[in-house]
Amino acid sequence: MRPVSHSRGDLEHNRVTRILRNPRYAGAFFYGRTRFQKKVEGGDRSRDLPRQEWHTLILDAHPAYITWRDYEENLRRLQENAQTCGLEKRCAVREGPSLLQGLAICGVCGSRMTVGYRQRKAGLAPFYICQGPREVDRIEKGYCQRVSGYSLDKAIGALLVETVTPLALEVALNVQQELQSRWDEADRLRRLQVDRARYESELARRRFLRVDPDNRLVAASLEAEWNSKLHALSEAEQNYERQCQTDQLKISTV
C-alpha cells in the first residue's frame, strides 16, 4: 500500500475503512459493487450492494497485498466492531478527557458516536462524530454529523455535579457491592460445576484405561462414557466463560 501524500489530507477513519473494504488489496477484480440512482432534485445517489449482487468478482486476478482470507477476516472484525458499538452496547473507553466516550448517540440516525480530539492551546478539545447510515451526508462529507464536545461536556459535567451527591454516591456503591457479592457467589457455583465435570471426566478416563482391551464390548462402552464426560466438561467450561463475560459487561454498566 502506498503512503498517502500530504496533499490529500490526513489518513482519517472513513479513508482507512474504504481501504480495508476494497477487494483490490486482496488481489480481486470486481465490477458493479455500487448502484447509482437518479435523484428527483437532480444528480445521482450511490448505494453499496451486497456481494451476491455484484456484477463481477474474480479472485486472484492480480498480485495482492493481503490474502483473500485476511481480507475476509478484516471485514468480519469491522462488522463485529460495528455491532459492538451499536445501540445495545457501549464502545470501549479510550484515552482523552471526553466525558461521553462510548456513550453518545447520534440524534439524527441513532448510531453510536465516536470521539476525536483537536490540539488547542488550552489542551485537547473533544468533538463527537457520527459515521452512521445517512447516505447523502456520508457521500458529501464522509460522516453523518459532527458536534463540538466543549459545550456538551460542560453541560454534562454540571449535571453530574448536581446529580451525584454524597448520599447518591454511597447508595450506588452499596448497590454495586451487593451485586458484586451475588456475582461472586454465582461464579463460585459455576466453577464448582466445572470442577465436578472435570473430576467425572478424569474418572471416566481412568476406567477406560484400566479395561481389558480384549473385552471390546466393555471397552466401547467405557470409551463412549469418557467421550460423553469430555463433552459435558467442554460445555461446562464454555458456559463458564460466557457467563463470566456477561457478568463483566453487567458490572461495567452498573
PDB file of C-alpha atoms in Angstrom:
ATOM      1  CA  MET A   1       0.000   0.000   0.000  1.00  0.00           C
ATOM      2  CA  ARG A   2       1.427   3.360  -0.974  1.00  0.00           C
ATOM      3  CA  PRO A   3       1.711   6.037   1.704  1.00  0.00           C
ATOM      4  CA  VAL A   4      -0.881   8.775   1.487  1.00  0.00           C
ATOM      5  CA  SER A   5       0.548  12.057   0.244  1.00  0.00           C
ATOM      6  CA  HIS A   6       0.124  15.105   2.443  1.00  0.00           C
ATOM      7  CA  SER A   7      -1.653  16.896  -0.384  1.00  0.00           C
ATOM      8  CA  ARG A   8      -4.587  14.511   0.055  1.00  0.00           C
ATOM      9  CA  GLY A   9      -5.028  15.247   3.733  1.00  0.00           C
ATOM     10  CA  ASP A  10      -4.811  13.110   6.845  1.00  0.00           C
ATOM     11  CA  LEU A  11      -5.484   9.380   6.824  1.00  0.00           C
ATOM     12  CA  GLU A  12      -8.862   9.648   8.542  1.00  0.00           C
ATOM     13  CA  HIS A  13     -11.325   6.979   9.621  1.00  0.00           C
ATOM     14  CA  ASN A  14     -13.501   6.917   6.514  1.00  0.00           C
ATOM     15  CA  ARG A  15     -10.472   6.629   4.209  1.00  0.00           C
ATOM     16  CA  VAL A  16      -8.978   3.761   6.225  1.00  0.00           C
ATOM     17  CA  THR A  17     -12.348   1.988   6.188  1.00  0.00           C
ATOM     18  CA  ARG A  18     -12.617   2.311   2.405  1.00  0.00           C
ATOM     19  CA  ILE A  19      -9.139   0.805   2.032  1.00  0.00           C
ATOM     20  CA  LEU A  20      -9.900  -2.152   4.299  1.00  0.00           C
ATOM     21  CA  ARG A  21     -13.146  -2.852   2.427  1.00  0.00           C
ATOM     22  CA  ASN A  22     -11.580  -2.626  -1.038  1.00  0.00           C
ATOM     23  CA  PRO A  23     -11.179  -6.114  -2.611  1.00  0.00           C
ATOM     24  CA  ARG A  24      -8.357  -4.869  -4.870  1.00  0.00           C
ATOM     25  CA  TYR A  25      -5.909  -5.129  -1.968  1.00  0.00           C
ATOM     26  CA  ALA A  26      -6.723  -8.835  -1.789  1.00  0.00           C
ATOM     27  CA  GLY A  27      -5.935  -9.344  -5.481  1.00  0.00           C
ATOM     28  CA  ALA A  28      -9.549  -9.384  -6.669  1.00  0.00           C
ATOM     29  CA  PHE A  29     -11.108  -7.743  -9.696  1.00  0.00           C
ATOM     30  CA  PHE A  30     -14.646  -6.523  -9.156  1.00  0.00           C
ATOM     31  CA  TYR A  31     -17.238  -4.552 -11.051  1.00  0.00           C
ATOM     32  CA  GLY A  32     -20.713  -3.382 -10.173  1.00  0.00           C
ATOM     33  CA  ARG A  33     -20.264  -3.015  -6.426  1.00  0.00           C
ATOM     34  CA  THR A  34     -22.367   0.160  -6.286  1.00  0.00           C
ATOM     35  CA  ARG A  35     -25.608   1.179  -7.917  1.00  0.00           C
ATOM     36  CA  PHE A  36     -26.367   4.751  -8.927  1.00  0.00           C
ATOM     37  CA  GLN A  37     -29.882   6.142  -8.774  1.00  0.00           C
ATOM     38  CA  LYS A  38     -31.206   9.420 -10.090  1.00  0.00           C
ATOM     39  CA  LYS A  39     -32.473  11.877  -7.504  1.00  0.00           C
ATOM     40  CA  VAL A  40     -35.600  13.958  -8.053  1.00  0.00           C
ATOM     41  CA  GLU A  41     -33.728  17.167  -7.296  1.00  0.00           C
ATOM     42  CA  GLY A  42     -31.009  16.204  -9.775  1.00  0.00           C
ATOM     43  CA  GLY A  43     -27.718  14.360  -9.611  1.00  0.00           C
ATOM     44  CA  ASP A  44     -27.020  10.774  -8.619  1.00  0.00           C
ATOM     45  CA  ARG A  45     -27.063   8.847  -5.371  1.00  0.00           C
ATOM     46  CA  SER A  46     -24.877   5.767  -4.905  1.00  0.00           C
ATOM     47  CA  ARG A  47     -25.740   2.682  -2.866  1.00  0.00           C
ATOM     48  CA  ASP A  48     -23.398  -0.170  -1.946  1.00  0.00           C
ATOM     49  CA  LEU A  49     -24.705  -3.595  -2.958  1.00  0.00           C
ATOM     50  CA  PRO A  50     -24.273  -6.884  -1.086  1.00  0.00           C
ATOM     51  CA  ARG A  51     -21.579  -9.084  -2.627  1.00  0.00           C
ATOM     52  CA  GLN A  52     -24.026 -11.558  -4.145  1.00  0.00           C
ATOM     53  CA  GLU A  53     -25.451  -8.716  -6.254  1.00  0.00           C
ATOM     54  CA  TRP A  54     -22.119  -7.547  -7.696  1.00  0.00           C
ATOM     55  CA  HIS A  55     -21.859  -7.875 -11.456  1.00  0.00           C
ATOM     56  CA  THR A  56     -18.361  -9.414 -11.426  1.00  0.00           C
ATOM     57  CA  LEU A  57     -15.922 -10.694  -8.800  1.00  0.00           C
ATOM     58  CA  ILE A  58     -12.739 -12.541  -9.853  1.00  0.00           C
ATOM     59  CA  LEU A  59     -10.321 -13.680  -7.145  1.00  0.00           C
ATOM     60  CA  ASP A  60      -6.528 -13.792  -7.695  1.00  0.00           C
ATOM     61  CA  ALA A  61      -6.849 -11.505 -10.698  1.00  0.00           C
ATOM     62  CA  HIS A  62      -3.589  -9.673  -9.876  1.00  0.00           C
ATOM     63  CA  PRO A  63      -0.846  -9.667  -7.192  1.00  0.00           C
ATOM     64  CA  ALA A  64      -2.333  -8.971  -3.776  1.00  0.00           C
ATOM     65  CA  TYR A  65      -1.181  -7.029  -0.729  1.00  0.00           C
ATOM     66  CA  ILE A  66      -3.072  -9.411   1.557  1.00  0.00           C
ATOM     67  CA  THR A  67      -4.680 -12.813   1.106  1.00  0.00           C
ATOM     68  CA  TRP A  68      -8.392 -13.147   0.467  1.00  0.00           C
ATOM     69  CA  ARG A  69      -8.681 -14.937   3.800  1.00  0.00           C
ATOM     70  CA  ASP A  70      -7.124 -11.958   5.591  1.00  0.00           C
ATOM     71  CA  TYR A  71      -9.450  -9.632   3.694  1.00  0.00           C
ATOM     72  CA  GLU A  72     -12.480 -11.636   4.827  1.00  0.00           C
ATOM     73  CA  GLU A  73     -11.159 -11.609   8.390  1.00  0.00           C
ATOM     74  CA  ASN A  74     -10.781  -7.817   8.244  1.00  0.00           C
ATOM     75  CA  LEU A  75     -14.390  -7.471   7.097  1.00  0.00           C
ATOM     76  CA  ARG A  76     -15.547  -9.769   9.887  1.00  0.00           C
ATOM     77  CA  ARG A  77     -13.713  -7.736  12.507  1.00  0.00           C
ATOM     78  CA  LEU A  78     -15.101  -4.481  11.125  1.00  0.00           C
ATOM     79  CA  GLN A  79     -18.593  -5.937  11.338  1.00  0.00           C
ATOM     80  CA  GLU A  80     -18.014  -7.148  14.901  1.00  0.00           C
ATOM     81  CA  ASN A  81     -16.685  -3.747  15.927  1.00  0.00           C
ATOM     82  CA  ALA A  82     -19.673  -2.037  14.356  1.00  0.00           C
ATOM     83  CA  GLN A  83     -22.024  -4.339  16.263  1.00  0.00           C
ATOM     84  CA  THR A  84     -20.071  -3.898  19.474  1.00  0.00           C
ATOM     85  CA  CYS A  85     -20.579  -0.148  19.248  1.00  0.00           C
ATOM     86  CA  GLY A  86     -24.249  -0.442  18.358  1.00  0.00           C
ATOM     87  CA  LEU A  87     -27.177   0.769  20.396  1.00  0.00           C
ATOM     88  CA  GLU A  88     -27.131  -2.274  22.677  1.00  0.00           C
ATOM     89  CA  LYS A  89     -23.506  -1.977  23.727  1.00  0.00           C
ATOM     90  CA  ARG A  90     -21.109   0.743  24.745  1.00  0.00           C
ATOM     91  CA  CYS A  91     -17.833   1.294  22.972  1.00  0.00           C
ATOM     92  CA  ALA A  92     -14.582   0.908  24.856  1.00  0.00           C
ATOM     93  CA  VAL A  93     -13.431   3.973  26.764  1.00  0.00           C
ATOM     94  CA  ARG A  94     -10.146   5.256  25.365  1.00  0.00           C
ATOM     95  CA  GLU A  95      -7.647   7.944  26.244  1.00  0.00           C
ATOM     96  CA  GLY A  96      -8.665  11.602  26.427  1.00  0.00           C
ATOM     97  CA  PRO A  97     -10.719  13.950  28.632  1.00  0.00           C
ATOM     98  CA  SER A  98     -14.089  13.472  26.900  1.00  0.00           C
ATOM     99  CA  LEU A  99     -16.934  12.643  29.296  1.00  0.00           C
ATOM    100  CA  LEU A 100     -19.110  10.749  26.806  1.00  0.00           C
ATOM    101  CA  GLN A 101     -16.670   8.293  25.256  1.00  0.00           C
ATOM    102  CA  GLY A 102     -18.664   5.291  24.081  1.00  0.00           C
ATOM    103  CA  LEU A 103     -21.918   6.804  25.398  1.00  0.00           C
ATOM    104  CA  ALA A 104     -23.041   9.495  22.939  1.00  0.00           C
ATOM    105  CA  ILE A 105     -25.762   8.502  20.452  1.00  0.00           C
ATOM    106  CA  CYS A 106     -26.480  10.466  17.285  1.00  0.00           C
ATOM    107  CA  GLY A 107     -29.784  12.345  17.436  1.00  0.00           C
ATOM    108  CA  VAL A 108     -30.119  12.175  13.655  1.00  0.00           C
ATOM    109  CA  CYS A 109     -29.714   8.476  12.810  1.00  0.00           C
ATOM    110  CA  GLY A 110     -29.402   6.779  16.220  1.00  0.00           C
ATOM    111  CA  SER A 111     -25.912   5.354  15.657  1.00  0.00           C
ATOM    112  CA  ARG A 112     -23.215   5.293  18.330  1.00  0.00           C
ATOM    113  CA  MET A 113     -20.917   8.334  18.036  1.00  0.00           C
ATOM    114  CA  THR A 114     -17.143   8.195  18.313  1.00  0.00           C
ATOM    115  CA  VAL A 115     -14.908  10.836  19.852  1.00  0.00           C
ATOM    116  CA  GLY A 116     -11.941  12.671  18.379  1.00  0.00           C
ATOM    117  CA  TYR A 117      -9.656  15.450  19.566  1.00  0.00           C
ATOM    118  CA  ARG A 118      -8.082  18.616  18.213  1.00  0.00           C
ATOM    119  CA  GLN A 119      -4.987  20.095  19.789  1.00  0.00           C
ATOM    120  CA  ARG A 120      -5.642  23.584  21.160  1.00  0.00           C
ATOM    121  CA  LYS A 121      -3.580  25.945  23.283  1.00  0.00           C
ATOM    122  CA  ALA A 122      -5.600  25.017  26.350  1.00  0.00           C
ATOM    123  CA  GLY A 123      -5.202  21.296  25.627  1.00  0.00           C
ATOM    124  CA  LEU A 124      -7.189  18.638  23.803  1.00  0.00           C
ATOM    125  CA  ALA A 125     -10.585  19.784  22.524  1.00  0.00           C
ATOM    126  CA  PRO A 126     -13.028  16.887  22.001  1.00  0.00           C
ATOM    127  CA  PHE A 127     -15.581  16.518  19.229  1.00  0.00           C
ATOM    128  CA  TYR A 128     -18.173  13.810  18.622  1.00  0.00           C
ATOM    129  CA  ILE A 129     -18.662  12.371  15.162  1.00  0.00           C
ATOM    130  CA  CYS A 130     -21.282  10.014  13.768  1.00  0.00           C
ATOM    131  CA  GLN A 131     -20.417   7.841  10.783  1.00  0.00           C
ATOM    132  CA  GLY A 132     -23.884   6.351  10.634  1.00  0.00           C
ATOM    133  CA  PRO A 133     -26.105   5.389   7.714  1.00  0.00           C
ATOM    134  CA  ARG A 134     -27.194   8.784   6.318  1.00  0.00           C
ATOM    135  CA  GLU A 135     -26.089   8.116   2.753  1.00  0.00           C
ATOM    136  CA  VAL A 136     -26.337  11.674   1.397  1.00  0.00           C
ATOM    137  CA  ASP A 137     -24.227  13.255   4.139  1.00  0.00           C
ATOM    138  CA  ARG A 138     -21.721  10.383   4.156  1.00  0.00           C
ATOM    139  CA  ILE A 139     -21.148  10.742   0.421  1.00  0.00           C
ATOM    140  CA  GLU A 140     -20.694  14.515   0.628  1.00  0.00           C
ATOM    141  CA  LYS A 141     -18.863  14.835   3.976  1.00  0.00           C
ATOM    142  CA  GLY A 142     -17.764  11.316   4.901  1.00  0.00           C
ATOM    143  CA  TYR A 143     -19.895  11.326   8.060  1.00  0.00           C
ATOM    144  CA  CYS A 144     -23.461  11.903   9.280  1.00  0.00           C
ATOM    145  CA  GLN A 145     -22.873  14.756  11.716  1.00  0.00           C
ATOM    146  CA  ARG A 146     -20.132  16.245  13.843  1.00  0.00           C
ATOM    147  CA  VAL A 147     -20.645  18.035  17.171  1.00  0.00           C
ATOM    148  CA  SER A 148     -18.227  20.110  19.237  1.00  0.00           C
ATOM    149  CA  GLY A 149     -17.627  18.456  22.579  1.00  0.00           C
ATOM    150  CA  TYR A 150     -16.703  21.514  24.667  1.00  0.00           C
ATOM    151  CA  SER A 151     -20.182  22.860  25.461  1.00  0.00           C
ATOM    152  CA  LEU A 152     -21.660  19.354  25.578  1.00  0.00           C
ATOM    153  CA  ASP A 153     -19.101  18.108  28.110  1.00  0.00           C
ATOM    154  CA  LYS A 154     -19.529  21.302  30.124  1.00  0.00           C
ATOM    155  CA  ALA A 155     -23.282  20.700  30.410  1.00  0.00           C
ATOM    156  CA  ILE A 156     -22.758  17.034  31.300  1.00  0.00           C
ATOM    157  CA  GLY A 157     -20.198  17.982  33.952  1.00  0.00           C
ATOM    158  CA  ALA A 158     -22.619  20.445  35.549  1.00  0.00           C
ATOM    159  CA  LEU A 159     -25.358  17.805  35.523  1.00  0.00           C
ATOM    160  CA  LEU A 160     -23.061  15.276  37.198  1.00  0.00           C
ATOM    161  CA  VAL A 161     -22.087  17.730  39.939  1.00  0.00           C
ATOM    162  CA  GLU A 162     -25.770  18.437  40.571  1.00  0.00           C
ATOM    163  CA  THR A 163     -26.882  14.787  40.487  1.00  0.00           C
ATOM    164  CA  VAL A 164     -24.042  12.839  42.110  1.00  0.00           C
ATOM    165  CA  THR A 165     -24.448  13.886  45.742  1.00  0.00           C
ATOM    166  CA  PRO A 166     -22.531  12.096  48.530  1.00  0.00           C
ATOM    167  CA  LEU A 167     -25.705  10.233  49.563  1.00  0.00           C
ATOM    168  CA  ALA A 168     -26.495   9.119  45.999  1.00  0.00           C
ATOM    169  CA  LEU A 169     -22.895   8.021  45.514  1.00  0.00           C
ATOM    170  CA  GLU A 170     -22.964   5.986  48.744  1.00  0.00           C
ATOM    171  CA  VAL A 171     -26.186   4.242  47.701  1.00  0.00           C
ATOM    172  CA  ALA A 172     -24.771   3.457  44.260  1.00  0.00           C
ATOM    173  CA  LEU A 173     -21.594   1.993  45.764  1.00  0.00           C
ATOM    174  CA  ASN A 174     -23.597  -0.153  48.189  1.00  0.00           C
ATOM    175  CA  VAL A 175     -25.743  -1.480  45.353  1.00  0.00           C
ATOM    176  CA  GLN A 176     -22.679  -2.280  43.272  1.00  0.00           C
ATOM    177  CA  GLN A 177     -21.037  -4.097  46.190  1.00  0.00           C
ATOM    178  CA  GLU A 178     -24.191  -6.164  46.743  1.00  0.00           C
ATOM    179  CA  LEU A 179     -24.367  -7.086  43.058  1.00  0.00           C
ATOM    180  CA  GLN A 180     -20.668  -7.935  43.065  1.00  0.00           C
ATOM    181  CA  SER A 181     -21.193 -10.281  46.023  1.00  0.00           C
ATOM    182  CA  ARG A 182     -24.027 -12.048  44.208  1.00  0.00           C
ATOM    183  CA  TRP A 183     -21.949 -12.424  41.046  1.00  0.00           C
ATOM    184  CA  ASP A 184     -19.015 -13.763  43.065  1.00  0.00           C
ATOM    185  CA  GLU A 185     -21.262 -16.414  44.634  1.00  0.00           C
ATOM    186  CA  ALA A 186     -22.691 -17.359  41.224  1.00  0.00           C
ATOM    187  CA  ASP A 187     -19.145 -17.563  39.853  1.00  0.00           C
ATOM    188  CA  ARG A 188     -18.126 -19.871  42.702  1.00  0.00           C
ATOM    189  CA  LEU A 189     -21.037 -22.218  41.984  1.00  0.00           C
ATOM    190  CA  ARG A 190     -20.253 -22.291  38.261  1.00  0.00           C
ATOM    191  CA  ARG A 191     -16.606 -23.097  38.998  1.00  0.00           C
ATOM    192  CA  LEU A 192     -17.768 -25.986  41.185  1.00  0.00           C
ATOM    193  CA  GLN A 193     -19.778 -27.303  38.232  1.00  0.00           C
ATOM    194  CA  VAL A 194     -16.694 -27.137  36.015  1.00  0.00           C
ATOM    195  CA  ASP A 195     -14.580 -28.883  38.673  1.00  0.00           C
ATOM    196  CA  ARG A 196     -17.225 -31.598  39.039  1.00  0.00           C
ATOM    197  CA  ALA A 197     -17.352 -32.145  35.272  1.00  0.00           C
ATOM    198  CA  ARG A 198     -13.547 -32.310  35.148  1.00  0.00           C
ATOM    199  CA  TYR A 199     -13.482 -34.847  38.008  1.00  0.00           C
ATOM    200  CA  GLU A 200     -16.073 -37.076  36.315  1.00  0.00           C
ATOM    201  CA  SER A 201     -14.168 -36.859  33.037  1.00  0.00           C
ATOM    202  CA  GLU A 202     -10.959 -37.944  34.772  1.00  0.00           C
ATOM    203  CA  LEU A 203     -12.737 -40.894  36.438  1.00  0.00           C
ATOM    204  CA  ALA A 204     -14.131 -41.998  33.080  1.00  0.00           C
ATOM    205  CA  ARG A 205     -10.651 -41.755  31.548  1.00  0.00           C
ATOM    206  CA  ARG A 206      -9.138 -43.922  34.283  1.00  0.00           C
ATOM    207  CA  ARG A 207     -11.860 -46.560  33.953  1.00  0.00           C
ATOM    208  CA  PHE A 208     -11.300 -46.720  30.209  1.00  0.00           C
ATOM    209  CA  LEU A 209      -7.515 -47.066  30.570  1.00  0.00           C
ATOM    210  CA  ARG A 210      -7.909 -49.915  33.088  1.00  0.00           C
ATOM    211  CA  VAL A 211     -10.248 -52.010  30.943  1.00  0.00           C
ATOM    212  CA  ASP A 212      -9.025 -55.198  29.274  1.00  0.00           C
ATOM    213  CA  PRO A 213      -8.561 -54.367  25.549  1.00  0.00           C
ATOM    214  CA  ASP A 214      -9.800 -57.832  24.641  1.00  0.00           C
ATOM    215  CA  ASN A 215     -13.141 -57.069  26.244  1.00  0.00           C
ATOM    216  CA  ARG A 216     -14.277 -54.934  23.340  1.00  0.00           C
ATOM    217  CA  LEU A 217     -17.877 -54.512  24.441  1.00  0.00           C
ATOM    218  CA  VAL A 218     -16.930 -53.074  27.825  1.00  0.00           C
ATOM    219  CA  ALA A 219     -14.116 -51.020  26.270  1.00  0.00           C
ATOM    220  CA  ALA A 220     -16.511 -49.485  23.738  1.00  0.00           C
ATOM    221  CA  SER A 221     -18.996 -48.664  26.492  1.00  0.00           C
ATOM    222  CA  LEU A 222     -16.343 -47.023  28.674  1.00  0.00           C
ATOM    223  CA  GLU A 223     -14.952 -45.092  25.714  1.00  0.00           C
ATOM    224  CA  ALA A 224     -18.430 -43.752  24.921  1.00  0.00           C
ATOM    225  CA  GLU A 225     -18.843 -42.756  28.566  1.00  0.00           C
ATOM    226  CA  TRP A 226     -15.479 -40.961  28.526  1.00  0.00           C
ATOM    227  CA  ASN A 227     -16.406 -39.067  25.361  1.00  0.00           C
ATOM    228  CA  SER A 228     -19.714 -38.073  26.945  1.00  0.00           C
ATOM    229  CA  LYS A 229     -17.942 -36.739  30.042  1.00  0.00           C
ATOM    230  CA  LEU A 230     -15.446 -34.832  27.891  1.00  0.00           C
ATOM    231  CA  HIS A 231     -18.327 -33.243  26.002  1.00  0.00           C
ATOM    232  CA  ALA A 232     -20.011 -32.293  29.285  1.00  0.00           C
ATOM    233  CA  LEU A 233     -16.733 -30.778  30.528  1.00  0.00           C
ATOM    234  CA  SER A 234     -16.343 -28.742  27.343  1.00  0.00           C
ATOM    235  CA  GLU A 235     -19.900 -27.420  27.638  1.00  0.00           C
ATOM    236  CA  ALA A 236     -19.381 -26.528  31.305  1.00  0.00           C
ATOM    237  CA  GLU A 237     -16.164 -24.628  30.515  1.00  0.00           C
ATOM    238  CA  GLN A 238     -17.757 -22.756  27.607  1.00  0.00           C
ATOM    239  CA  ASN A 239     -20.790 -21.859  29.701  1.00  0.00           C
ATOM    240  CA  TYR A 240     -18.492 -20.621  32.473  1.00  0.00           C
ATOM    241  CA  GLU A 241     -16.593 -18.372  30.045  1.00  0.00           C
ATOM    242  CA  ARG A 242     -19.811 -16.986  28.553  1.00  0.00           C
ATOM    243  CA  GLN A 243     -21.261 -16.221  31.960  1.00  0.00           C
ATOM    244  CA  CYS A 244     -18.032 -14.544  33.088  1.00  0.00           C
ATOM    245  CA  GLN A 245     -18.078 -12.260  30.046  1.00  0.00           C
ATOM    246  CA  THR A 246     -21.756 -11.456  30.617  1.00  0.00           C
ATOM    247  CA  ASP A 247     -21.151 -10.658  34.282  1.00  0.00           C
ATOM    248  CA  GLN A 248     -18.194  -8.423  33.456  1.00  0.00           C
ATOM    249  CA  LEU A 249     -20.352  -6.486  30.990  1.00  0.00           C
ATOM    250  CA  LYS A 250     -23.092  -6.100  33.614  1.00  0.00           C
ATOM    251  CA  ILE A 251     -20.599  -4.922  36.223  1.00  0.00           C
ATOM    252  CA  SER A 252     -19.142  -2.320  33.851  1.00  0.00           C
ATOM    253  CA  THR A 253     -22.614  -0.892  33.120  1.00  0.00           C
ATOM    254  CA  VAL A 254     -23.735  -0.552  36.742  1.00  0.00           C
TER     255      VAL A 254
END
